[in-house]
Amino acid sequence: MAGRVAVVVVVLLTAIAIWQTRGTGPDLSRVAVVRSPAGVMGTTCTLVAVVPAGREAMAQRGLEAAERELREVDALMSTYLESSELSAINRAAAGEVVPVSTQLRSVLRFSREVWQASNGAFDATCRPMIDLWRRAGRAGRLPLDDDIAAARSRSSWEDFEQLAGGVRKGRQSARLDLGGVAKGYGIDRAFDVLSAAGCDGVLVDVGGDVRVGGCDARGERWMITVRDPFGDRRLTDFALDAGAVCTSGNYERYVEIGGVRYSHIIDPRTGHPVDRLPSVTVLAADAVTADAWATALGVLGAEGLGLLPPSVEALIVEGDENSCRIHADEAMEQRLGTLPAPPCEVDR
Ligand code: AMP
Ligand code: MG
């Protein structure tokens, strides 16, 4: 989201899942019109519209509309912007009804569903714990157990009520954070707008999380590359004509305290940052689902694979660069044919 706090949140790996086109020869009947706006959700952004040659102006209009969608979602759901609807909820007093857009309403409903389905691992109400660990990062001191317990008790879904007129909190201390899902939602909104513009193919990539539809400029399926979380190399790739791929990585963003890196993903069951998973890549029909489940599996690890909803697939690299394992659900394993070799065992 916009304006990440650079001191405590370090971007180590930029795009983990990247896209590329491949094919044997040029097909001049279609062109890919590309837009790479800066400053979208505080990360890199690439929007691609594949259209019949001669329809570039239509593609440009679609791309501009898609960019507007992404910026609007950020403006509504960022915790970095005081003016967002999410910040208004977080500031609100107990009992106050905060009016919210249909977009935020739908992301809150979805986030709560994933909270239930993931046995509490994905918890958009864990904002007090995120704040606590960010403050600890700035102070360079680990939080005390009592502070962790207090942060855990400050906010839960029971504190939030969705009414016709908006959202009402039961306690002032309750706080939301949609950092684990808003990007995916924004990608879906941009994708829908671009698809409605009449393109033969669409790709929306925000910070390495992608959604694709239709074909690339050569009339082929989009190639999705999953990067090795320990180095700037390919782990595996697969072709996709429709769907979204989102990656959560422990070492992608973190706070550093006493020389130790702590993940930006919090395990709501303990109040501590998770320390097991370098990389979780999730494939789903839409990006909001892939994004939320990538964060959920970041907490649950391979044990969470059994909780994935039907037709959601995942590839997990568990461990570190000295000792790691690859896990996947059955559908992902079938898609890849064979699982890639664990990246820690490859000669690097
Ligand atoms: P992602 O990179 O999509 O995995 O999202 C990580 C972001 O989600 C963090 O920077 C937090 O803003 C938020 N977050 C951290 N832990 C959780 C959690 N257990 N459930 C939901 N959101 C979380
Ligand atoms: Mg996520």
PDB file of N, CA and C and ligand atoms in Angstrom, residues 180-181 248 291-292 295, ligand 2:
ATOM      1  N   GLY A 180      -2.805  -7.932   3.749  1.00  0.00           N
ATOM      2  CA  GLY A 180      -2.673  -9.289   3.220  1.00  0.00           C
ATOM      3  C   GLY A 180      -3.667  -9.626   2.126  1.00  0.00           C
ATOM      4  N   VAL A 181      -4.558  -8.675   1.773  1.00  0.00           N
ATOM      5  CA  VAL A 181      -5.627  -9.025   0.840  1.00  0.00           C
ATOM      6  C   VAL A 181      -6.020  -7.896  -0.121  1.00  0.00           C
ATOM      7  N   SER A 248       3.553 -14.927  -0.972  1.00  0.00           N
ATOM      8  CA  SER A 248       3.922 -14.288   0.301  1.00  0.00           C
ATOM      9  C   SER A 248       5.276 -14.830   0.710  1.00  0.00           C
ATOM     10  N   ASP A 291      -4.262 -14.053  -2.812  1.00  0.00           N
ATOM     11  CA  ASP A 291      -3.537 -13.170  -1.896  1.00  0.00           C
ATOM     12  C   ASP A 291      -3.806 -13.563  -0.442  1.00  0.00           C
ATOM     13  N   ALA A 292      -5.082 -13.708  -0.099  1.00  0.00           N
ATOM     14  CA  ALA A 292      -5.432 -14.021   1.288  1.00  0.00           C
ATOM     15  C   ALA A 292      -4.880 -15.392   1.698  1.00  0.00           C
ATOM     16  N   THR A 295      -1.089 -15.480   2.381  1.00  0.00           N
ATOM     17  CA  THR A 295      -0.770 -14.985   3.726  1.00  0.00           C
ATOM     18  C   THR A 295      -1.156 -16.032   4.775  1.00  0.00           C
TER      19      THR A 295
HETATM   20 MG    MG B   2      -1.555 -11.874   0.941  1.00  0.00          MG
END
